[in-house]
PDB file of C-alpha atoms in Angstrom:
ATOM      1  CA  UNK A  29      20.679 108.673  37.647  1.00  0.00           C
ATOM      2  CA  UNK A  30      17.344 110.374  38.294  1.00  0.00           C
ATOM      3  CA  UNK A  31      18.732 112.605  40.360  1.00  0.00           C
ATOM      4  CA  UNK A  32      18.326 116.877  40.240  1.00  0.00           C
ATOM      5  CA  UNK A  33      22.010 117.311  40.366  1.00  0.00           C
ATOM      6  CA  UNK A  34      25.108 115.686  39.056  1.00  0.00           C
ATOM      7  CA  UNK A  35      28.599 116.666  40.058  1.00  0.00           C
ATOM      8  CA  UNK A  36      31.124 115.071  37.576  1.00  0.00           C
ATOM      9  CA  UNK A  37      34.392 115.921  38.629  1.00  0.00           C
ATOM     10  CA  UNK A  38      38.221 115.448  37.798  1.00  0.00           C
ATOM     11  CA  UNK A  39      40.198 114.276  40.647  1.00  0.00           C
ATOM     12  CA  UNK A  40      43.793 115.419  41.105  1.00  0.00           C
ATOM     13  CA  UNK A  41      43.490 119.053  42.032  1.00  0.00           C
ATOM     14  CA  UNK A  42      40.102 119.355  41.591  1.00  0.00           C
ATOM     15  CA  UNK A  43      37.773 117.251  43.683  1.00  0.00           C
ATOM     16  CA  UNK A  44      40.870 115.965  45.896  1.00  0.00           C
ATOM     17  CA  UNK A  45      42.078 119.591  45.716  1.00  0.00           C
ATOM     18  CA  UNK A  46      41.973 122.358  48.501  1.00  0.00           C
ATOM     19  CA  UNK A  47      42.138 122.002  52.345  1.00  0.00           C
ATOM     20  CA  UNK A  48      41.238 118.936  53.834  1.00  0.00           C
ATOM     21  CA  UNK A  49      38.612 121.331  55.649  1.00  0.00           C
ATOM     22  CA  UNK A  50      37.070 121.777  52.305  1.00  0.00           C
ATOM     23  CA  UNK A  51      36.638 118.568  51.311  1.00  0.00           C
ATOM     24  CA  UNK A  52      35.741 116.402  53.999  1.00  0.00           C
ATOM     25  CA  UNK A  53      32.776 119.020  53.912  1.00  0.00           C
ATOM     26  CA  UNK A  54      32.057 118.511  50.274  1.00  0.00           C
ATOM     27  CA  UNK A  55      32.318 114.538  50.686  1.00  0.00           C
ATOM     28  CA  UNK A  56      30.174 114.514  53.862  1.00  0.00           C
ATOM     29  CA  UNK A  57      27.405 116.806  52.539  1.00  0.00           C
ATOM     30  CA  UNK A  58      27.267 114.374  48.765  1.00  0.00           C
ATOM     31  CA  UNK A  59      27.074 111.448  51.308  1.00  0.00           C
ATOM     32  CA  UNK A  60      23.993 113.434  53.662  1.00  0.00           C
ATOM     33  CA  UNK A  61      22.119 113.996  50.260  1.00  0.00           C
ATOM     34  CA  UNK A  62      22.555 111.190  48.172  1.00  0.00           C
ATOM     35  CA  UNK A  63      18.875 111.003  47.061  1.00  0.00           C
ATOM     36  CA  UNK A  64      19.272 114.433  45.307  1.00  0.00           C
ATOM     37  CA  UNK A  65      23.299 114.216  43.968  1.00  0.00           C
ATOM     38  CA  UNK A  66      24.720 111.561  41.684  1.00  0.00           C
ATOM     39  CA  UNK A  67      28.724 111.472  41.888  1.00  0.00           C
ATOM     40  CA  UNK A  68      30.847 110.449  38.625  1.00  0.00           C
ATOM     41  CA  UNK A  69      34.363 110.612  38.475  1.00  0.00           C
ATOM     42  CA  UNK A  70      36.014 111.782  35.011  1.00  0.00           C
ATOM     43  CA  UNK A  71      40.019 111.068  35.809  1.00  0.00           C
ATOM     44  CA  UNK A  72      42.515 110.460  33.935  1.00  0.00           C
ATOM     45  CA  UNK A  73      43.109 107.456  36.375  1.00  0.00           C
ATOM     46  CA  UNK A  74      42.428 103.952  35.830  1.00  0.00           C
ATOM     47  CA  UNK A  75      39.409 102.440  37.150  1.00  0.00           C
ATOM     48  CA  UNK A  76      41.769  99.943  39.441  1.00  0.00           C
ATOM     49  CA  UNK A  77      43.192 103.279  41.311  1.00  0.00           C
ATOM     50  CA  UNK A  78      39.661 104.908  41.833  1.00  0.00           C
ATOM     51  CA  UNK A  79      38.573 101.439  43.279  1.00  0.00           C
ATOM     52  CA  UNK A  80      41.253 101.068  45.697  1.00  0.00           C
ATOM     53  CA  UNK A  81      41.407 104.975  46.152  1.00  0.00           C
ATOM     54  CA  UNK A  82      37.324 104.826  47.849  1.00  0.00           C
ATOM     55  CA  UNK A  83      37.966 101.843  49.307  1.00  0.00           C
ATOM     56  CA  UNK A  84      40.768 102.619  51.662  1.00  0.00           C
ATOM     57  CA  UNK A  85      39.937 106.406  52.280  1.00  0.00           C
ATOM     58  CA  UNK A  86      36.919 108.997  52.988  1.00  0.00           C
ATOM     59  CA  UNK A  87      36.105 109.572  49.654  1.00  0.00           C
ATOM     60  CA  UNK A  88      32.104 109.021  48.591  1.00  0.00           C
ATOM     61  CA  UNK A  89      31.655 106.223  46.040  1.00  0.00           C
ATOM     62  CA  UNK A  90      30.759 107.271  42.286  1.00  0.00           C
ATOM     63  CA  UNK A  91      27.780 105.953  40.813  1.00  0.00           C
ATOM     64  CA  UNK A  92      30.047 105.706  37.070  1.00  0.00           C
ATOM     65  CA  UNK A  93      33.561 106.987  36.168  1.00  0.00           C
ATOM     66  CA  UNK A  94      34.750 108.424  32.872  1.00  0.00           C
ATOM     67  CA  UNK A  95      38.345 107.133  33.548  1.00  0.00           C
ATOM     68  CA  UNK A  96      41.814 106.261  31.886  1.00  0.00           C
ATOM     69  CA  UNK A  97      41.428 110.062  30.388  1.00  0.00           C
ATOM     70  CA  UNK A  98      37.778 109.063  28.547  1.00  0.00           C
ATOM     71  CA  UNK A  99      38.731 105.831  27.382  1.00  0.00           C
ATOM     72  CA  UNK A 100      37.406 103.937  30.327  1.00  0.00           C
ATOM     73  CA  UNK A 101      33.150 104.348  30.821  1.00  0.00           C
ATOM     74  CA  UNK A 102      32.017 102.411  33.618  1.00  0.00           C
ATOM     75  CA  UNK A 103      29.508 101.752  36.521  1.00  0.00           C
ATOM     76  CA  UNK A 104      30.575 101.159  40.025  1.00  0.00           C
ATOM     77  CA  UNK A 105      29.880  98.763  42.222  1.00  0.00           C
ATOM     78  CA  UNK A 106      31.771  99.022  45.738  1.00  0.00           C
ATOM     79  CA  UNK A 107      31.670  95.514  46.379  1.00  0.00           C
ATOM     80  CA  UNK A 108      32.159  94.022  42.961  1.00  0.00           C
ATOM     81  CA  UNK A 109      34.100  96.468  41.638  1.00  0.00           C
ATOM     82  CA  UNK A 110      34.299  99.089  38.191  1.00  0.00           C
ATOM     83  CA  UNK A 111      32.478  97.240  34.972  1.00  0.00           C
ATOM     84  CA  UNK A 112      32.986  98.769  31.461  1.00  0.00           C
ATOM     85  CA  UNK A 113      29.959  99.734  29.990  1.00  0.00           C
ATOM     86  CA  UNK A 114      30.441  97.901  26.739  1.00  0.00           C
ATOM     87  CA  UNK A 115      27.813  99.456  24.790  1.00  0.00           C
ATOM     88  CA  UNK A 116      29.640 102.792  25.725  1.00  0.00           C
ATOM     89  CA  UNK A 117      33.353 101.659  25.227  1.00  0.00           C
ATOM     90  CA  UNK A 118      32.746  99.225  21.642  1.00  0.00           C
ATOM     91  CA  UNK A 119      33.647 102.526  19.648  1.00  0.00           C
ATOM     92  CA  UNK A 120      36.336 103.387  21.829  1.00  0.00           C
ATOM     93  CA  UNK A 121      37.679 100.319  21.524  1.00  0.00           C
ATOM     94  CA  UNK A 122      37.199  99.951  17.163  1.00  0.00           C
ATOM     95  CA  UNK A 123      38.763 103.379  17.014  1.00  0.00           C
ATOM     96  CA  UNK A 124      41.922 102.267  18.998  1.00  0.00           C
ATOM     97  CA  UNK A 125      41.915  99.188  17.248  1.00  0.00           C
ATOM     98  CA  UNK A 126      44.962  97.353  19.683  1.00  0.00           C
ATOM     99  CA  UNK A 127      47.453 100.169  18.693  1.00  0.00           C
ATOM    100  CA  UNK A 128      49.505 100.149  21.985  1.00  0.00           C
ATOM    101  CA  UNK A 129      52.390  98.429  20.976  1.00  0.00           C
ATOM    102  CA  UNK A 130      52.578 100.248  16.954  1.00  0.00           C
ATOM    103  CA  UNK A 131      52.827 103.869  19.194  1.00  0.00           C
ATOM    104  CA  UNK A 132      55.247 102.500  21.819  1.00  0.00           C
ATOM    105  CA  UNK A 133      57.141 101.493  18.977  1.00  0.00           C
ATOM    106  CA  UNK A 134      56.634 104.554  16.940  1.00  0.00           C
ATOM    107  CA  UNK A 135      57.304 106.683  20.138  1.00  0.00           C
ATOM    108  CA  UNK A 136      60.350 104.853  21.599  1.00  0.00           C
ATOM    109  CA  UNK A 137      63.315 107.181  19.929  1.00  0.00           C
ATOM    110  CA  UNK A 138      61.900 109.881  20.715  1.00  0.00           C
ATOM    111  CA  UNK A 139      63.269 111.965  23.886  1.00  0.00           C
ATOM    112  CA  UNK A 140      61.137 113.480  26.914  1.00  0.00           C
ATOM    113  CA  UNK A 141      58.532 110.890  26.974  1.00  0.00           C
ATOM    114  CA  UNK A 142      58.883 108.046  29.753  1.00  0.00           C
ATOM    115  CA  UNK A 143      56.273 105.604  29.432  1.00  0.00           C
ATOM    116  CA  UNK A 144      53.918 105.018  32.305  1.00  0.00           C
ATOM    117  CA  UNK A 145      53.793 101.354  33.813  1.00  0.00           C
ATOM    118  CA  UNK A 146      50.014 101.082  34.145  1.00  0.00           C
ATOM    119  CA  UNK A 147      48.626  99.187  31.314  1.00  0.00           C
ATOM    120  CA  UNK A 148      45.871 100.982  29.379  1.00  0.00           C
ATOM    121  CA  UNK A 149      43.709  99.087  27.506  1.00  0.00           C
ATOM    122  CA  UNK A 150      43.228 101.993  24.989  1.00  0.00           C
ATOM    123  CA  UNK A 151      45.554 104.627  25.491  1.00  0.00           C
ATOM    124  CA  UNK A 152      49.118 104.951  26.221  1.00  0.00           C
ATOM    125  CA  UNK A 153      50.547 107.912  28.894  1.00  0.00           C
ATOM    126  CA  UNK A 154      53.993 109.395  28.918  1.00  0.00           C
ATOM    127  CA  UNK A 155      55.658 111.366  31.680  1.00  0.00           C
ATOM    128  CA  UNK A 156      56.446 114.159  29.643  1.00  0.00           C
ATOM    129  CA  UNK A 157      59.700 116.448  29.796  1.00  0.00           C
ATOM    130  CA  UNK A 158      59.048 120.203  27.518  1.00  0.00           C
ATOM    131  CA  UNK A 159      62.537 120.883  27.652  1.00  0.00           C
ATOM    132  CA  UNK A 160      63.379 117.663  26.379  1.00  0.00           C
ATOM    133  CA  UNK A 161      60.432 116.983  23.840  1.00  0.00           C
ATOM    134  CA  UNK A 162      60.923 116.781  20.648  1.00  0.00           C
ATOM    135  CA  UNK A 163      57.566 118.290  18.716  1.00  0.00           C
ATOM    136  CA  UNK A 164      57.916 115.803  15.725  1.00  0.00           C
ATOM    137  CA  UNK A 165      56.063 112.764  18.047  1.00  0.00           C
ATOM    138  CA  UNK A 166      52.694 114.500  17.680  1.00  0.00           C
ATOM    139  CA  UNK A 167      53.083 114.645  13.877  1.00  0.00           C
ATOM    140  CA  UNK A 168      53.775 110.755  14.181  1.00  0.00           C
ATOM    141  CA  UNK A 169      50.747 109.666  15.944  1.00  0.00           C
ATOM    142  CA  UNK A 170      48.544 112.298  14.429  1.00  0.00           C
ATOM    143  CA  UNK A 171      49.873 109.934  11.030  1.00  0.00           C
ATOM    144  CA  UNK A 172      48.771 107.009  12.967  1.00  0.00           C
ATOM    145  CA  UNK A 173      45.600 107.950  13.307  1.00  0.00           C
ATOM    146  CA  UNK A 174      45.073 109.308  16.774  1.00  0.00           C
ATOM    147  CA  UNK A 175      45.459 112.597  19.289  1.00  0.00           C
ATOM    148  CA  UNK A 176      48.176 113.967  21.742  1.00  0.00           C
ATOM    149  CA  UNK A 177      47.082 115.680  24.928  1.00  0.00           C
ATOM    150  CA  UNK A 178      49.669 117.500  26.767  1.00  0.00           C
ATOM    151  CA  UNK A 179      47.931 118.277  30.284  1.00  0.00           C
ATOM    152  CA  UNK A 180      49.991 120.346  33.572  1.00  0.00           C
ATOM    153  CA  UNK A 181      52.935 120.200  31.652  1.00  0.00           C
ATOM    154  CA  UNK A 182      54.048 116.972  32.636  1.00  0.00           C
ATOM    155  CA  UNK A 183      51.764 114.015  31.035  1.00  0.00           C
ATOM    156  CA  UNK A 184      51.336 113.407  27.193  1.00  0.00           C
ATOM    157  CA  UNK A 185      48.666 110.815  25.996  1.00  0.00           C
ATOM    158  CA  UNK A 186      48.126 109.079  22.975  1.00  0.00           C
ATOM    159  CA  UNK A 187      44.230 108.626  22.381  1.00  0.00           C
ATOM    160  CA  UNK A 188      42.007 106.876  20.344  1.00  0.00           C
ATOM    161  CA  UNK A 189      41.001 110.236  17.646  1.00  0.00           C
ATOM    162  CA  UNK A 190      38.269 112.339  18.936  1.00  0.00           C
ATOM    163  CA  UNK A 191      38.196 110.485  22.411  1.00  0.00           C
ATOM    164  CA  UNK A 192      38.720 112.675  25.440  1.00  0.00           C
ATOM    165  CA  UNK A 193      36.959 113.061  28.476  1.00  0.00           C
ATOM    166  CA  UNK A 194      34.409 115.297  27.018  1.00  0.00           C
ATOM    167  CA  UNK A 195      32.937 113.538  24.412  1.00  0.00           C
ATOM    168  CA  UNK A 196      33.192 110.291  26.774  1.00  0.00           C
ATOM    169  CA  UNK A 197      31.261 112.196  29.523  1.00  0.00           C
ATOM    170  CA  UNK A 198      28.705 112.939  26.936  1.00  0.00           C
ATOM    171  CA  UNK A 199      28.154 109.524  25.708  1.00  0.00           C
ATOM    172  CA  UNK A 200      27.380 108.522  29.257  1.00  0.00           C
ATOM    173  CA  UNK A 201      25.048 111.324  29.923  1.00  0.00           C
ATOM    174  CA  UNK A 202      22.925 110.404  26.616  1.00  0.00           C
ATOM    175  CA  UNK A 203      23.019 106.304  27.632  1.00  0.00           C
ATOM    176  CA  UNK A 204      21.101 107.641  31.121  1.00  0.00           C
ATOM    177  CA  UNK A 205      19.584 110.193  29.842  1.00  0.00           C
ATOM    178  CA  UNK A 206      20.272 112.446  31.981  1.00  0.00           C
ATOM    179  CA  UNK A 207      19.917 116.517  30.499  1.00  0.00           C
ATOM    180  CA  UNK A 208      22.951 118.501  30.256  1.00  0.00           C
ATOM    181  CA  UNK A 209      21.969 121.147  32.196  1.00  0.00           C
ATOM    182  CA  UNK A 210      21.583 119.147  35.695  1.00  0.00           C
ATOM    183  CA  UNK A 211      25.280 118.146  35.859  1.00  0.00           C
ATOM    184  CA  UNK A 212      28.511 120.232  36.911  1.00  0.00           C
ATOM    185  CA  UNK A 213      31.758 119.369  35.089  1.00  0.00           C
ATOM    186  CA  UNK A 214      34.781 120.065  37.448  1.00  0.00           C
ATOM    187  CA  UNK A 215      38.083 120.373  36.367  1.00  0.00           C
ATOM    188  CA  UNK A 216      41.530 122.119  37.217  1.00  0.00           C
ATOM    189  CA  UNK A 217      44.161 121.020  33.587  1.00  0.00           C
ATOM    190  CA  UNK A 218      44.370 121.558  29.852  1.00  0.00           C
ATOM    191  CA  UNK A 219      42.917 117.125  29.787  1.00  0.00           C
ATOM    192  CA  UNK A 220      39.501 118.486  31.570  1.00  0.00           C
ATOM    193  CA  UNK A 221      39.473 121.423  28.679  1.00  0.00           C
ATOM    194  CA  UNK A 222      36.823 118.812  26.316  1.00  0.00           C
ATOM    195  CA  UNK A 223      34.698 118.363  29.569  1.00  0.00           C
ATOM    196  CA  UNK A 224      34.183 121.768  30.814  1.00  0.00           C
ATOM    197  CA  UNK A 225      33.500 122.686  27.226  1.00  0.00           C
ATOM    198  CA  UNK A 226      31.161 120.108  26.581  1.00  0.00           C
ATOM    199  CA  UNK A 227      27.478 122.096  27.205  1.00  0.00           C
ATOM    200  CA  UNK A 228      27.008 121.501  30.974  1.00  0.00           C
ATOM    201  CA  UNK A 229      27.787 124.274  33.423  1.00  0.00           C
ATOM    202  CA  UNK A 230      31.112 123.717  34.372  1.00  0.00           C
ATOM    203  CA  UNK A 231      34.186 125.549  37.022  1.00  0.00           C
ATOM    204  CA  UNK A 232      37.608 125.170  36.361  1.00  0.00           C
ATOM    205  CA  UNK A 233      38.753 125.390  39.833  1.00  0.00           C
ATOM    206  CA  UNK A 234      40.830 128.248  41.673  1.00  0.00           C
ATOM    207  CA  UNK A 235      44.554 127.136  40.829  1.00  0.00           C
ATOM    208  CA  UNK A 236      43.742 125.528  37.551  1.00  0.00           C
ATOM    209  CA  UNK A 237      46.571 125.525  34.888  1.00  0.00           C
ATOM    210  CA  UNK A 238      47.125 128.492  33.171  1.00  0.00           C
ATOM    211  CA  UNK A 239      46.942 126.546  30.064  1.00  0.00           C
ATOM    212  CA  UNK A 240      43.486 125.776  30.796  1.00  0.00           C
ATOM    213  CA  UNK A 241      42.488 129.435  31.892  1.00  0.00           C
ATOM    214  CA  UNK A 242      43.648 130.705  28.789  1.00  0.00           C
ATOM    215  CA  UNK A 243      41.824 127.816  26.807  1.00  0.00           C
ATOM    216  CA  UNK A 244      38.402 128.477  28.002  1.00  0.00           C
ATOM    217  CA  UNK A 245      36.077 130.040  26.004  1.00  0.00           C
ATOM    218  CA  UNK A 246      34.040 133.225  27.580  1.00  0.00           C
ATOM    219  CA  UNK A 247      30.517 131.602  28.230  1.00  0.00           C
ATOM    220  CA  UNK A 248      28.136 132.586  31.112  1.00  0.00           C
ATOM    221  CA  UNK A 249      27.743 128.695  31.960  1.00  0.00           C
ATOM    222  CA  UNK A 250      31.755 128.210  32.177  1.00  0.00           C
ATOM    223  CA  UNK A 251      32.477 129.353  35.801  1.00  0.00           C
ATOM    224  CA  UNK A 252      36.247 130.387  36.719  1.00  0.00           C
ATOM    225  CA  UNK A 253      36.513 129.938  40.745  1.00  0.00           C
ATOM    226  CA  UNK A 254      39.044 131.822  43.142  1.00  0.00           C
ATOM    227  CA  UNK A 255      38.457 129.025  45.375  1.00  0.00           C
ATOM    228  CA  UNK A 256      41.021 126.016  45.437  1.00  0.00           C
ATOM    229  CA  UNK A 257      39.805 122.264  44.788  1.00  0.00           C
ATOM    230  CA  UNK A 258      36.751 121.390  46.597  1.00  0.00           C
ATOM    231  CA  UNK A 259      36.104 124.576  47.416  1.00  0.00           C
ATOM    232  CA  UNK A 260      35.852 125.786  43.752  1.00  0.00           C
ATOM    233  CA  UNK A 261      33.076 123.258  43.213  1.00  0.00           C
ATOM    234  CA  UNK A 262      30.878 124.173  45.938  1.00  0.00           C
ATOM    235  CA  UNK A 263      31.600 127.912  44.498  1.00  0.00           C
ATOM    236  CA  UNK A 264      30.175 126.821  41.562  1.00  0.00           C
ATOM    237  CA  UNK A 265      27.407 125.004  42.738  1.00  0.00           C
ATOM    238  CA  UNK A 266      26.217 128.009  44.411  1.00  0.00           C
ATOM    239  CA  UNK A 267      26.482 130.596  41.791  1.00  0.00           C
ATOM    240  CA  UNK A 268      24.933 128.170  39.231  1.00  0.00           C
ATOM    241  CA  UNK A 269      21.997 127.912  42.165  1.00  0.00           C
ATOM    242  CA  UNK A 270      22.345 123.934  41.187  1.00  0.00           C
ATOM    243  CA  UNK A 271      21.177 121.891  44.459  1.00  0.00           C
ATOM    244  CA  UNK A 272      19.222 124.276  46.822  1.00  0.00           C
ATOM    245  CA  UNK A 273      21.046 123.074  49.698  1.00  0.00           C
ATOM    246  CA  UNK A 274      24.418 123.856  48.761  1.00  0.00           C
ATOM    247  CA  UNK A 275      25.221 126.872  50.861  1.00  0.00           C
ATOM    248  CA  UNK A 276      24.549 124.107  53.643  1.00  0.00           C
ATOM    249  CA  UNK A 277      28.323 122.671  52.882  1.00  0.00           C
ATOM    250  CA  UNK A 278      30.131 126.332  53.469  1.00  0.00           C
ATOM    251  CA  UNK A 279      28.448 126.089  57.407  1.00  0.00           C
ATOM    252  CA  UNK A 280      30.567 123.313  57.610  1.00  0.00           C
ATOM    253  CA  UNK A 281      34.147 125.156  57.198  1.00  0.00           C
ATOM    254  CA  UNK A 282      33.530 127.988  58.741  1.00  0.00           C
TER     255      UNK A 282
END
């Protein structure tokens, strides 16, 4: 990752966000100049959907992916597929210590949460009801040792304690050294709030959650786009002045 600019970017309703105008440009112009951008992906996904997700549509190929919500570090490989980074994931892994089945069992009485069928190796995800939720579940796993995240008012995580995709997206960035100030963090809810806080520049994109919005802290390097999705990034890219060719992608929606 020697590259002058990094884009790492949520994907639900941020880099797969906006028109499909938008973001075939974006995706074309990472793929024309992929000796100056590196591409990771920091999703709350697993790193079985992003695989199957690039391989069976237009989107580019990440070099790494801060996945599963930043429990997941890993480097791609298109034809071999997405390998943990173990050096990366060991404390990860030691803070969850195998707790899966203690919060399912903690968590099962309590209404509003549906568990999610993927099986995360450290986390567990919830389809989460507000009106329904009883407050009291947060207090139980924050006794157990670990974190809630509520994100677009529909998903609740349990995390390993002080994991997120943040501090995940940092740990990668010091294993390649690779400086801070050469990548843009992307994001559009309240579970890309640790990333775009993290001390890169960073855009929540036009349409983010309000929760997020309101969140943010007023810093010059924390960018706020109108523009939706894809769109918001290049915004960003362009008033950060980040890759001198960026302007290049808006010739292509016009």
């Amino acid at each position: 990752m020697d590259k002058p600019f990094v884009l790492a970017t949520d994907l639900d309703g941020t880099f797969l966000g906006g028109t499909q105008a938008d973001r075939r440009a974006l995706y074309r112009w990472i793929e024309d100049n992929r000796d100056t951008v590196g591409l990771v992906f920091v999703s709350g996904r697993d790193p079985e959907f992003i695989h199957e997700m690039c391989s069976s549509n237009e989107l580019p190929w990440p070099e790494y992916v801060v996945c599963d919500v930043g429990t997941s570090i890993a480097q791609v490989h298109p034809e071999k597929g997405i390998r943990p980074i173990d050096a990366l994931e060991r404390e990860i892994a030691a803070q969850w210590n195998d707790s899966g089945d203690a919060v399912r069992a903690e968590l099962k009485s309590f209404p509003g949460l549906t568990e999610q069928k993927t099986a995360f190796r450290y986390r567990v995800s919830f389809d989460y009801d507000p009106d329904s939720y009883d407050p009291r579940a947060a207090e139980v796993i924050a006794g157990m040792g670990h974190d809630v995240l509520i994100s677009d008012n529909r998903f609740l995580d349990v995390l390993p304690r002080g994991v997120s995709k943040g501090p995940s997206l940092l740990r990668l960035l010091e294993h390649l050294s690779l400086p801070p100030e050469r990548v843009l963090a992307a994001g559009d809810t309240l579970n890309d709030l640790s990333m775009l806080i993290a001390g890169t520049p960073a855009v929540a994109v036009g349409g983010s959650e309000a929760a997020l919005i309101e969140a943010l802290p007023d810093l010059p390097r924390i960018h706020q786009a109108k523009a939706i999705g894809a769109a918001g990034i290049v915004e960003a890219m362009i008033a950060f002045d980040l890759h001198p060719d960026a302007k290049e992608i808006l010739t292509d929606v016009i």
